[in-house]
XYZ file of C-alpha atoms in Angstrom:
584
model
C -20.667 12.053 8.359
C -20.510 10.118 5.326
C -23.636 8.688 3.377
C -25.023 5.777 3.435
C -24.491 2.480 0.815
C -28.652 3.007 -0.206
C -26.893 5.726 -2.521
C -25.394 2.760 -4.748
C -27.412 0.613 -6.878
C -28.128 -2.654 -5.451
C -28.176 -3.976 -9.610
C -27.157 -2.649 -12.932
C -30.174 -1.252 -15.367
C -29.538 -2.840 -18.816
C -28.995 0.439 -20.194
C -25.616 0.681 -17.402
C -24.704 -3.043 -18.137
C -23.945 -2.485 -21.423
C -22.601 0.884 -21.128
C -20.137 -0.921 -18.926
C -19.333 -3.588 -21.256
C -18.827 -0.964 -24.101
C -15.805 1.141 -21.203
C -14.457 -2.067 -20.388
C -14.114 -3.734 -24.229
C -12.707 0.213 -25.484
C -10.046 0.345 -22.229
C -9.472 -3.382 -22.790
C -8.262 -2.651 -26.612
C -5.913 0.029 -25.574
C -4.156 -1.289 -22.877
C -3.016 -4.531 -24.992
C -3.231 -4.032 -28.392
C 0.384 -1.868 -27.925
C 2.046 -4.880 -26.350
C 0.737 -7.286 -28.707
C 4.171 -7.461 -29.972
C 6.271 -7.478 -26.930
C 8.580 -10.466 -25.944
C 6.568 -11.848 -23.267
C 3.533 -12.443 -25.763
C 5.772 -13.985 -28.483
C 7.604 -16.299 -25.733
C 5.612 -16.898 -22.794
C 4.562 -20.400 -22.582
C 1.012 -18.968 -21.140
C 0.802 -17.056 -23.828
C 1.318 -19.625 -27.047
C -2.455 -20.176 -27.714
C -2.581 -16.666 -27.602
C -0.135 -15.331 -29.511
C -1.022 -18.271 -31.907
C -4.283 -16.815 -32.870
C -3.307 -13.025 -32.939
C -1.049 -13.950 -35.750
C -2.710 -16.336 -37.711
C -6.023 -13.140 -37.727
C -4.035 -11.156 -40.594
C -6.949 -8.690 -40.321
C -8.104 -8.833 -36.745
C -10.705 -5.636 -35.590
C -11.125 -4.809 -32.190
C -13.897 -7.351 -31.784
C -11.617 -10.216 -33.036
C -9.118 -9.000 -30.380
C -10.998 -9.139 -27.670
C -12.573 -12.246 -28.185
C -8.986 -14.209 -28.702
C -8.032 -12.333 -25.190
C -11.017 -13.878 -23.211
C -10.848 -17.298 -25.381
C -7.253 -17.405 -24.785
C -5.392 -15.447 -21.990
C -5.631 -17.307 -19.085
C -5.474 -16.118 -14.838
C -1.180 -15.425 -14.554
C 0.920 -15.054 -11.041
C 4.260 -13.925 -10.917
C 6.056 -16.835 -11.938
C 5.811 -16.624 -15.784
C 7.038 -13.039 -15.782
C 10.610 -14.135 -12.938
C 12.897 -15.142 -16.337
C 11.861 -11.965 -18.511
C 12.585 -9.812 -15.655
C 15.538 -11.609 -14.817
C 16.899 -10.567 -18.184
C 17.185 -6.878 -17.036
C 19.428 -8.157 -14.208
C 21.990 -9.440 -16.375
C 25.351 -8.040 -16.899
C 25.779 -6.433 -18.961
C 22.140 -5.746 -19.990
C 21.771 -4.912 -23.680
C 18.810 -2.935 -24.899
C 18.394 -5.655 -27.514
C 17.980 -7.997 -25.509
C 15.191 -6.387 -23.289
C 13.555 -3.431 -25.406
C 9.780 -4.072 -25.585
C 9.924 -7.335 -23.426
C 6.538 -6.615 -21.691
C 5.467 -3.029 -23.328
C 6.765 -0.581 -25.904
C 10.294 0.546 -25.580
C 12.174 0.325 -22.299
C 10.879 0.211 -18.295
C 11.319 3.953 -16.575
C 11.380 2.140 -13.303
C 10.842 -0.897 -11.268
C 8.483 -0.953 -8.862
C 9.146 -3.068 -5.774
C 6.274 -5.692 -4.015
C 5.796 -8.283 -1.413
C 6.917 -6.348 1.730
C 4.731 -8.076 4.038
C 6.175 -11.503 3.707
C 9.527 -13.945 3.915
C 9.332 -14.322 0.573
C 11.951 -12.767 -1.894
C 11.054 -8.817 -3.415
C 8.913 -8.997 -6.512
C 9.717 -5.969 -8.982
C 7.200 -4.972 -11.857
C 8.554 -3.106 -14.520
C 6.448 0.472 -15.303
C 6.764 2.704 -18.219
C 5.710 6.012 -18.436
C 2.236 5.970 -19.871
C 0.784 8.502 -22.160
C 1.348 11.718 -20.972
C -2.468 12.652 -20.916
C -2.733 10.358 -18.284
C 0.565 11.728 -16.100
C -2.205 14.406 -14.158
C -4.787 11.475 -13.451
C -5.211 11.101 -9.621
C -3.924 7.486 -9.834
C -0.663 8.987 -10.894
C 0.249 11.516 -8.357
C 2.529 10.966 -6.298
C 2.096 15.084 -4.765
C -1.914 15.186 -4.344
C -2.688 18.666 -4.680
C -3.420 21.123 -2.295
C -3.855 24.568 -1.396
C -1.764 25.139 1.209
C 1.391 22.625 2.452
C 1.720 18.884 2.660
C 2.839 16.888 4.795
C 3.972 14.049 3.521
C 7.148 12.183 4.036
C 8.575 11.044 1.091
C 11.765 8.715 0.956
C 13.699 8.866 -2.096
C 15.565 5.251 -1.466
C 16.137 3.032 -4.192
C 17.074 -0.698 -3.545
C 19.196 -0.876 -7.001
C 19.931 0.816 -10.012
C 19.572 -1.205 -13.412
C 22.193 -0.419 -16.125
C 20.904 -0.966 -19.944
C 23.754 -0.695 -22.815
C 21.859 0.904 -25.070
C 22.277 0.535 -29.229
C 23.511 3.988 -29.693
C 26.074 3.752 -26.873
C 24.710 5.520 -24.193
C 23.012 3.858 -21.165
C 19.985 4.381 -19.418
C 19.684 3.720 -15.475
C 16.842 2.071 -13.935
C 15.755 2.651 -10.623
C 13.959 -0.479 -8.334
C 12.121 1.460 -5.602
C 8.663 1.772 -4.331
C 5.699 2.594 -6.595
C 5.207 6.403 -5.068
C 8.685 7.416 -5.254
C 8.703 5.915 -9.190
C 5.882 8.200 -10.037
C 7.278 11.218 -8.039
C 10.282 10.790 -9.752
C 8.798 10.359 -13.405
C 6.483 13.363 -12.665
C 9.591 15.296 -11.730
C 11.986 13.635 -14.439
C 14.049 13.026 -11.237
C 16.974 10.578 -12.048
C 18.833 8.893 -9.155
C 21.990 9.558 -10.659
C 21.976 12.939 -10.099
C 20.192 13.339 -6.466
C 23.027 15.317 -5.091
C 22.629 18.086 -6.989
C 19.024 18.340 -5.984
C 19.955 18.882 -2.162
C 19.031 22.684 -1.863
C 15.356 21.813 -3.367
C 12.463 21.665 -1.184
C 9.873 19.099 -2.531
C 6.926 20.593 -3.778
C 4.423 22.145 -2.226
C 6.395 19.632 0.849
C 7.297 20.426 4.078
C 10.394 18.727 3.687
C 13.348 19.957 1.864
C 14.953 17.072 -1.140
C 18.030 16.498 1.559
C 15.620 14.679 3.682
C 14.510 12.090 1.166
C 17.953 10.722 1.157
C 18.248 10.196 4.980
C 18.619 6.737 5.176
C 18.592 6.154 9.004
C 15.030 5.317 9.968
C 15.001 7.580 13.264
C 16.843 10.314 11.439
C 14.341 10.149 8.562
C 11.037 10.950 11.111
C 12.643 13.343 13.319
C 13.349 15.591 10.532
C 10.230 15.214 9.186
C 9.315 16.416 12.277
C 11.023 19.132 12.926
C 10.491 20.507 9.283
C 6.474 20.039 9.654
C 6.642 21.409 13.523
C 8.287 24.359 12.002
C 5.584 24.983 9.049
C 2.074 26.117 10.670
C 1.023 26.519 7.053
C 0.036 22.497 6.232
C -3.399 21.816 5.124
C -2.555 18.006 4.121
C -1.450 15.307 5.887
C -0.563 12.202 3.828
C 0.701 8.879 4.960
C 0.234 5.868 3.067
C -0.662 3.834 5.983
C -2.410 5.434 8.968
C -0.421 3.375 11.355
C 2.901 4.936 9.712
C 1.355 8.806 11.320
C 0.801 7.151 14.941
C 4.575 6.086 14.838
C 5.657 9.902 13.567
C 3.703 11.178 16.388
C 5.625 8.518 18.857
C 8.966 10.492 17.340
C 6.830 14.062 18.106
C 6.146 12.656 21.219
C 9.363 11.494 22.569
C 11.794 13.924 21.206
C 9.254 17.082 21.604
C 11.649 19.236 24.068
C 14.533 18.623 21.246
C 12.563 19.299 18.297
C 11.197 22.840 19.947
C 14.674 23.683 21.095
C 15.739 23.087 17.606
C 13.136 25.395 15.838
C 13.906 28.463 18.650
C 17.217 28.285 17.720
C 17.460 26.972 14.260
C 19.407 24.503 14.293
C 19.697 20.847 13.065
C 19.442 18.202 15.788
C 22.712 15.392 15.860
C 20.850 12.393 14.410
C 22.842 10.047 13.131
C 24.113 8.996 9.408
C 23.428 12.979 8.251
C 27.003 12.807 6.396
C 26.890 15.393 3.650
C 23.104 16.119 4.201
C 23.875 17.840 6.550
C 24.751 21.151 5.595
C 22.097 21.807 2.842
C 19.272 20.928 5.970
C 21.537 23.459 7.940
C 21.041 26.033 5.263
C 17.024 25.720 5.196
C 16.460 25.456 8.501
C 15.854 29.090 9.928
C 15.729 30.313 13.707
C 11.783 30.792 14.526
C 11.186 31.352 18.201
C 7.790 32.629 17.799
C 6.840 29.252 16.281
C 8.768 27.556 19.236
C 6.863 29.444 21.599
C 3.298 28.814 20.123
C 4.369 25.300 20.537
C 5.315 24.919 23.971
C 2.282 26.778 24.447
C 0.167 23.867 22.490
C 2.183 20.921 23.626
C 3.297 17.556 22.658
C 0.685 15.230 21.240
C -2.430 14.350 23.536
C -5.207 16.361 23.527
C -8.008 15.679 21.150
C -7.693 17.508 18.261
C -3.784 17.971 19.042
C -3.345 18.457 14.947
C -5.625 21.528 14.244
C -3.894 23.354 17.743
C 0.032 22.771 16.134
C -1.315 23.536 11.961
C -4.461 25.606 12.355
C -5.006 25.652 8.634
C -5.325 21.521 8.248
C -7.689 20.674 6.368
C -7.849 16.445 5.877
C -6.081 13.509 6.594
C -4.984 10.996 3.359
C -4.344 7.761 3.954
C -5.134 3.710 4.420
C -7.455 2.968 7.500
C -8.502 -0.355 6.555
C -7.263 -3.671 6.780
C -4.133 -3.915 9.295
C -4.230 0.033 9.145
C -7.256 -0.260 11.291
C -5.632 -0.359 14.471
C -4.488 3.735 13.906
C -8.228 4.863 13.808
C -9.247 5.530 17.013
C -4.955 7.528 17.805
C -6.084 8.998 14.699
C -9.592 10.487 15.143
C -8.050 11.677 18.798
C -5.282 13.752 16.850
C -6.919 15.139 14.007
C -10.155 15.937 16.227
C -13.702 15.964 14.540
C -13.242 18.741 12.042
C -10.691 17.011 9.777
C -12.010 14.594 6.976
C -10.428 11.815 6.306
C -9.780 9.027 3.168
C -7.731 6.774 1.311
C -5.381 7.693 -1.451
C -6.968 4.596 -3.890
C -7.004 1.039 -4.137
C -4.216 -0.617 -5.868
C -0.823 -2.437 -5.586
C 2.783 -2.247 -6.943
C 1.050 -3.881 -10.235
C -1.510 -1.361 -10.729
C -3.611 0.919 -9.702
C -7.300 -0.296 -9.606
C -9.901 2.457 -8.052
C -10.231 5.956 -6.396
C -12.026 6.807 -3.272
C -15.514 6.837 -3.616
C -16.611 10.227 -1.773
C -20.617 9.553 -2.169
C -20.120 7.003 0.504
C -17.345 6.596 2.959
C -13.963 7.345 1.206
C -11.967 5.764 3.880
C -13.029 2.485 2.952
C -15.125 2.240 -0.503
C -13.279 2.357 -3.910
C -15.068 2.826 -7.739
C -13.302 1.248 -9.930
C -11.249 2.509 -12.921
C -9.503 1.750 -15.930
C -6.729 4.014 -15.959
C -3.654 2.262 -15.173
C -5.125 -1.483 -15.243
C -8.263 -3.238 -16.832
C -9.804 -4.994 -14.142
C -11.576 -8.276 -14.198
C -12.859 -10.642 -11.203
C -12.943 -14.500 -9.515
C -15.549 -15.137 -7.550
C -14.005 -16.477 -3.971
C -16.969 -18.801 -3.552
C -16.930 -20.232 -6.948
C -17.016 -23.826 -7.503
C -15.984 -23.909 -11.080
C -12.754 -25.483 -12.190
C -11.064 -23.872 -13.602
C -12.326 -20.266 -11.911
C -14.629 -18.015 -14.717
C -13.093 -14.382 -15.424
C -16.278 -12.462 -14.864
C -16.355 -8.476 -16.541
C -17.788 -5.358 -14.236
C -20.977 -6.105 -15.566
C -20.822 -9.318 -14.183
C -20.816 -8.822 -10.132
C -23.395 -8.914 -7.506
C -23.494 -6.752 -4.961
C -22.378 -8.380 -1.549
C -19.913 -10.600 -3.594
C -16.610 -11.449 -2.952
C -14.247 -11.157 -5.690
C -10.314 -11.555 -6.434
C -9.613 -8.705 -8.853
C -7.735 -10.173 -11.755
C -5.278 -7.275 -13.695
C -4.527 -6.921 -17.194
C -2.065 -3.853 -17.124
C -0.330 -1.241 -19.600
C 3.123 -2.445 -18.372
C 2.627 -6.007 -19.856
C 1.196 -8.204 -17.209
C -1.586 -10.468 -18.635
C -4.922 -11.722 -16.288
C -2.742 -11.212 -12.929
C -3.883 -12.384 -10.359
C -3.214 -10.347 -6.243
C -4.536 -12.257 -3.966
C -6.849 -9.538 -2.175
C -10.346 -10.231 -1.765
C -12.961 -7.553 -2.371
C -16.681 -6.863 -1.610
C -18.546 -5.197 -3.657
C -21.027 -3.088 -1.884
C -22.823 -1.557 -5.229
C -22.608 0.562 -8.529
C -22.548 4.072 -8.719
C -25.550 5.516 -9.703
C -24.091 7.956 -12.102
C -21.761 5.395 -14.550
C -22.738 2.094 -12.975
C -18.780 1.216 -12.254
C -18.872 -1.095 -8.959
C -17.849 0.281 -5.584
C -15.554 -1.972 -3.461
C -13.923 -2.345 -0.088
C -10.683 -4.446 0.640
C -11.534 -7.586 2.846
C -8.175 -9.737 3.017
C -5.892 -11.442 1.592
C -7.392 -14.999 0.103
C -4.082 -17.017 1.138
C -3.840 -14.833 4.394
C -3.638 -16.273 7.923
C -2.708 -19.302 9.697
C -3.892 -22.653 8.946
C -4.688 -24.288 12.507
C -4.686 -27.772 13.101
C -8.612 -27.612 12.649
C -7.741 -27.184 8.765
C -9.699 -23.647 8.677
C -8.304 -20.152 8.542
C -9.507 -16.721 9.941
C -9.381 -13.981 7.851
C -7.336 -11.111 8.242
C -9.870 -8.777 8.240
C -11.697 -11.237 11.055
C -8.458 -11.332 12.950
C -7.938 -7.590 12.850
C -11.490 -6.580 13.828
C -11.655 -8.876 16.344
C -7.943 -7.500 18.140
C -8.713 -3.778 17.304
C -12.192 -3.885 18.937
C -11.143 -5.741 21.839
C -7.761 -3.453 22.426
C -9.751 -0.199 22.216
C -12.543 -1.328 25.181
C -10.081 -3.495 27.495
C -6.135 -2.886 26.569
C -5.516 0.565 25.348
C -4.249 1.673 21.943
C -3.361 -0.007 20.016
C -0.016 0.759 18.070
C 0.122 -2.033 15.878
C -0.114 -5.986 16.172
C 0.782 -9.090 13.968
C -0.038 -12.747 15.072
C 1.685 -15.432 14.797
C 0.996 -19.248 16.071
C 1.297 -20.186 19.358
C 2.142 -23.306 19.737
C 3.072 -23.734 23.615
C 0.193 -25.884 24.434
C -2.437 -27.531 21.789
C -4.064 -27.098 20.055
C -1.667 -24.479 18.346
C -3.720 -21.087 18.287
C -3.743 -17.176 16.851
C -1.125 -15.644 19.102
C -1.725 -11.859 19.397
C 1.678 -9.287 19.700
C 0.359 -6.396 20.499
C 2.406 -2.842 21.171
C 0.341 -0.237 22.679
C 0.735 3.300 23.812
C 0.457 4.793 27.141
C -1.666 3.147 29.855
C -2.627 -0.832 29.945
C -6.066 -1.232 31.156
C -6.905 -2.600 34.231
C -8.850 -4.946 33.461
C -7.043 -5.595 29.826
C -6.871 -9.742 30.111
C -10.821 -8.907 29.717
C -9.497 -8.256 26.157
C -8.940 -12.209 25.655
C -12.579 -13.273 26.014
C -13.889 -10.411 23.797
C -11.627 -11.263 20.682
C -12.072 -14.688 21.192
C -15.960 -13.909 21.311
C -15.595 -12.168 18.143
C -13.692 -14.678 16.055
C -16.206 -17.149 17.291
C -19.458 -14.829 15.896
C -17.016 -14.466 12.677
C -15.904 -17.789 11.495
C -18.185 -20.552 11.339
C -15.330 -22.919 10.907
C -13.328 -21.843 14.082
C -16.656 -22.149 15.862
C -17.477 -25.474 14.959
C -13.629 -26.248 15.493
C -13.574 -24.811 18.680
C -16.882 -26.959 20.121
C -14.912 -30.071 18.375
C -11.883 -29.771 21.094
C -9.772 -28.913 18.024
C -9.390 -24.979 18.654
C -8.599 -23.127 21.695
C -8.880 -19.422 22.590
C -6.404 -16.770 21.060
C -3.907 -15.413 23.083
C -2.401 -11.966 24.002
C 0.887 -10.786 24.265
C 1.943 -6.829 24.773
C 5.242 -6.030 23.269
C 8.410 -3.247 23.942
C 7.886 0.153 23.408
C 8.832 0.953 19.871
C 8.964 -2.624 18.736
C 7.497 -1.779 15.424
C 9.237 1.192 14.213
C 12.510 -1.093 15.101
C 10.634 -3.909 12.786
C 10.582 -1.129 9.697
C 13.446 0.201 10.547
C 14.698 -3.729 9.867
C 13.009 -3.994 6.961
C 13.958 -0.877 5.647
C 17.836 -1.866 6.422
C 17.371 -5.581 5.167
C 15.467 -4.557 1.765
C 17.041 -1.281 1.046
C 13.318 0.206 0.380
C 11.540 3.052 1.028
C 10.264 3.194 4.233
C 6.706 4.074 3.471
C 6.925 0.454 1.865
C 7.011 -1.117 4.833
C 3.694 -2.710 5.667
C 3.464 -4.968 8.958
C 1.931 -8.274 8.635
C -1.013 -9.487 10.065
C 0.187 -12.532 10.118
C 4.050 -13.187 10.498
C 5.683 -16.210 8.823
C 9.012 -15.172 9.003
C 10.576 -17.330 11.250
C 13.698 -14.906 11.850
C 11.649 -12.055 12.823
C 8.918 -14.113 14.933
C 12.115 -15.105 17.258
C 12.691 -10.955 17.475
C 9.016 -10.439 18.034
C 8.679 -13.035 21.172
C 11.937 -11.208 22.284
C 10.398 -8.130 22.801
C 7.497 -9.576 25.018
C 6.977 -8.006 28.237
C 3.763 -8.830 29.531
C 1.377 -11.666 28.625
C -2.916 -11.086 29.363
């Protein structure tokens, strides 16, 4: 049971206030004064005023510095940074030409973004930060535990970067997700020389090294599978999105009779694309038929508390249940049973890493913020000021709703993300605010009424209707359905097992819910301009074959794939409405 939100404070004392101005002005300092020199602050357009006044202040204290940044530095996206990054795509790539071009020295890795949408891959650059830092919770990619984890952990790499370095030797640079870039700093694990790692098992893993090469999507989650089935010593189970563990247990589930066999007799199953993985899996793998019997004795995933039966030592659950994650929770409390705790790995994105769960409250959901990796500052959502005010920590209100603007180690300046946050108070103990993910700000669909519904509207309302009417719920994205008009939120929805009987019920309730939600689609609705959602079930397996796409298409890890709530692709809204079978 967590507690309650009356354990935050509702406003800052002045003594906390200016505590946090003093954290934020000290972490402020050290995070840019390093990359005052770099190439993007000498070239960048954005960045002339700026740069401007840092070098006409011969003698400029901390104080000086941080009042030119908040004078000066205005809100960024991603478009300034596209032609210094582009410079590390060139061929050949001299160091000269890119050392220090957002931060000190030269990237250890690229981290890849924007997995959710049409749009074209956005990579960040990261260097390694100070090594006092490489232990903070923000940077492990292994959390640690006591006993095993499971945790399945792709090594893929979209590209590898080549820099000609001055003293003739080069330097590769991997583009892959932001876990796998810390696991493989932490580890000093280049990609060039994977294949000689193939007889390692990760650490403190249940899955040997051979396994994070597997690039077939299937292949990838039955041996996860069988590996973890095997081990009855796991205390963790970590996924980065909750929705990512229903879709392993759809592999337990369907291939259960193979994976047991497989564990009797010790032997690797005939997936596909193993090649030369193969035979280092083949030499881990060891015959255990007293593990194969306990299993058959437990069963394939369904009863309640299903997880604590098959690893008796299990201990919690990490991973995202908010936001399109939501629709796991209720698979996911069934599994794990009541005895397992649950919570997020942090708040952040492939720029930065923002907060940590916040355990006084409810850790699956509420995030203090931190100044580790990023210095975070805010937009108010419902701001009327042109151009938007950069408000500090000290700054929010509880109940706000705020854009979190990032000023980063690795050389991005005022970023802006595009979530939206609530904050729902300040911890007692430091004052830093405690926050929950709401949305995206540019998510949804614009409907002919001119108004939007918010993801995190859209999402309650389909999760709460599924779980009473439908069944559960798998995952869902929406796209718009424009077969009659006024052009509406059109539901795809994949469950598991049953359909309820009296699912089309399901309709009514979520359009009930977006109508207590969203004044807008309320009004618009009573207007003649809006019309009730609809509801369309999908294929079996219809979004493990979507990541397995994405996977293919992207060359990313597949723990990067997120789904969309809502689906502008137009190529893979044609393969959604292909895999209809039923409409409510």
């Amino acid at each position: 049971m967590f507690r309650s939100d009356t354990d935050l404070l509702e406003s800052l004392t002045a003594e906390l206030s200016q505590q946090l101005k003093d954290y934020e002005d000290q972490a402020l300092v050290e995070m840019i004064r390093p990359n005052l020199t770099s190439q993007f602050v000498q070239h960048a357009p954005e960045l002339t005023k700026f740069h401007e006044a840092i070098t006409q202040n011969d003698s400029m204290d901390d104080r000086d510095l941080l009042r030119i940044f908040r004078e000066f530095v205005p809100t960024t996206n991603y478009e300034p940074y596209r032609p210094f990054i582009a410079k590390f795509f060139a061929t050949p790539c001299k160091e000269a030409d890119v050392k220090n071009m957002f931060a000190p020295g030269l990237p250890y890795f690229f981290a890849m973004s924007s997995m959710t949408s049409g749009k074209s891959v956005k990579t960040f650059p990261r260097y390694r930060p100070p090594s006092h830092l490489l232990q903070n919770p923000l940077y492990l990619a292994l959390p640690p535990s006591e006993g095993t984890t499971l945790s399945p952990a792709s090594m893929r790499y979209s590209q590898i970067l080549t820099i000609d370095c001055e003293d003739g030797q080069s330097k590769q640079v991997t583009i892959c997700s932001l876990s796998i870039g810390f696991l493989r700093m932490a580890m000093n694990w280049d990609a060039e020389h994977d294949n000689e790692r193939l007889d390692l098992w990760l650490p403190g893993q249940t899955d040997p090294y051979a396994i994070s090469l597997v690039k077939s999507y299937r292949a990838f989650f039955v041996l996860n599978a069988l590996f973890a089935l095997a081990d009855r010593r796991v205390t963790t189970i970590r996924f980065f999105f909750a929705n990512v563990f229903v879709i392993f247990l759809q592999y337990i589930e369907d291939e259960w009779s193979l994976l047991i066999d497989c564990i009797e007799k010790g032997i690797i199953p005939d997936v596909e694309n193993l090649g030369h993985l193969r035979a280092p899996l083949e030499k881990l793998f060891k015959p255990n038929p007293d593990r194969a019997a306990e299993l058959r004795e437990i069963g394939p995933p369904g009863i309640q508390g299903w997880a604590v039966c098959v690893w008796p030592h299990l201990e919690r659950f990490l991973g995202i249940t908010g936001g399109p994650a939501a629709t796991a929770v209720s698979k996911l409390a069934h599994v794990l049973g009541p005895s397992i705790r649950t919570q997020a790995t942090g708040y952040g994105s492939s720029e930065g890493s923002m907060a940590l769960p916040y355990h006084q409250t409810n850790p699956n959901t509420d995030y203090k913020v931190m100044f580790v990796d990023v210095l975070t500052e805010f937009l108010d959502v419902h701001s009327n000021e042109s151009p938007e005010r950069v408000l500090s920590i000290h700054e929010l209100v509880t109940g706000g709703h705020y854009e979190p603007i990032l000023t980063t180690r690795n050389g991005l300046w005022r970023y802006r993300i595009g979530d939206v946050v609530t904050v729902k108070g300040f911890a007692p103990d430091d004052g830093l605010p405690v926050i929950s993910y709401l949305h995206r700000r540019e998510g949804g669909i614009v409907m002919a009424f001119g108004t939007t519904c918010t993801e995190s509207q859209l999402t309650t309302a389909i999760v709460s209707a599924a779980n009473r009417w439908i069944g559960q719920i798998i995952d869902f994205t929406i796209v718009g359905d424009d077969r009659d008009t006024p052009i509406t939120y059109g539901y795809l929805v994949e469950i598991g097992g049953e359909i309820g009987k009296e699912a089309r019920m399901a309709i009514q309730q979520t359009f009930e819910e977006l109508m207590a939600a969203n004044d807008e689609f309320r009004t618009a609705f009573w207007q003649g301009r809006a019309r009730k959602p609809t509801i369309r079930l999908l294929e079996k397996g219809t979004f493990a074959g979507y990541r397995q796409q994405k996977c293919n298409k992207t060359n990313v890890s597949i723990s990067q794939v997120k789904v969309p709530v809502v689906l502008s692709d137009p190529t893979f809204r044609e393969w959604f409405l292909q895999q209809v079978v039923i409409e409510l």
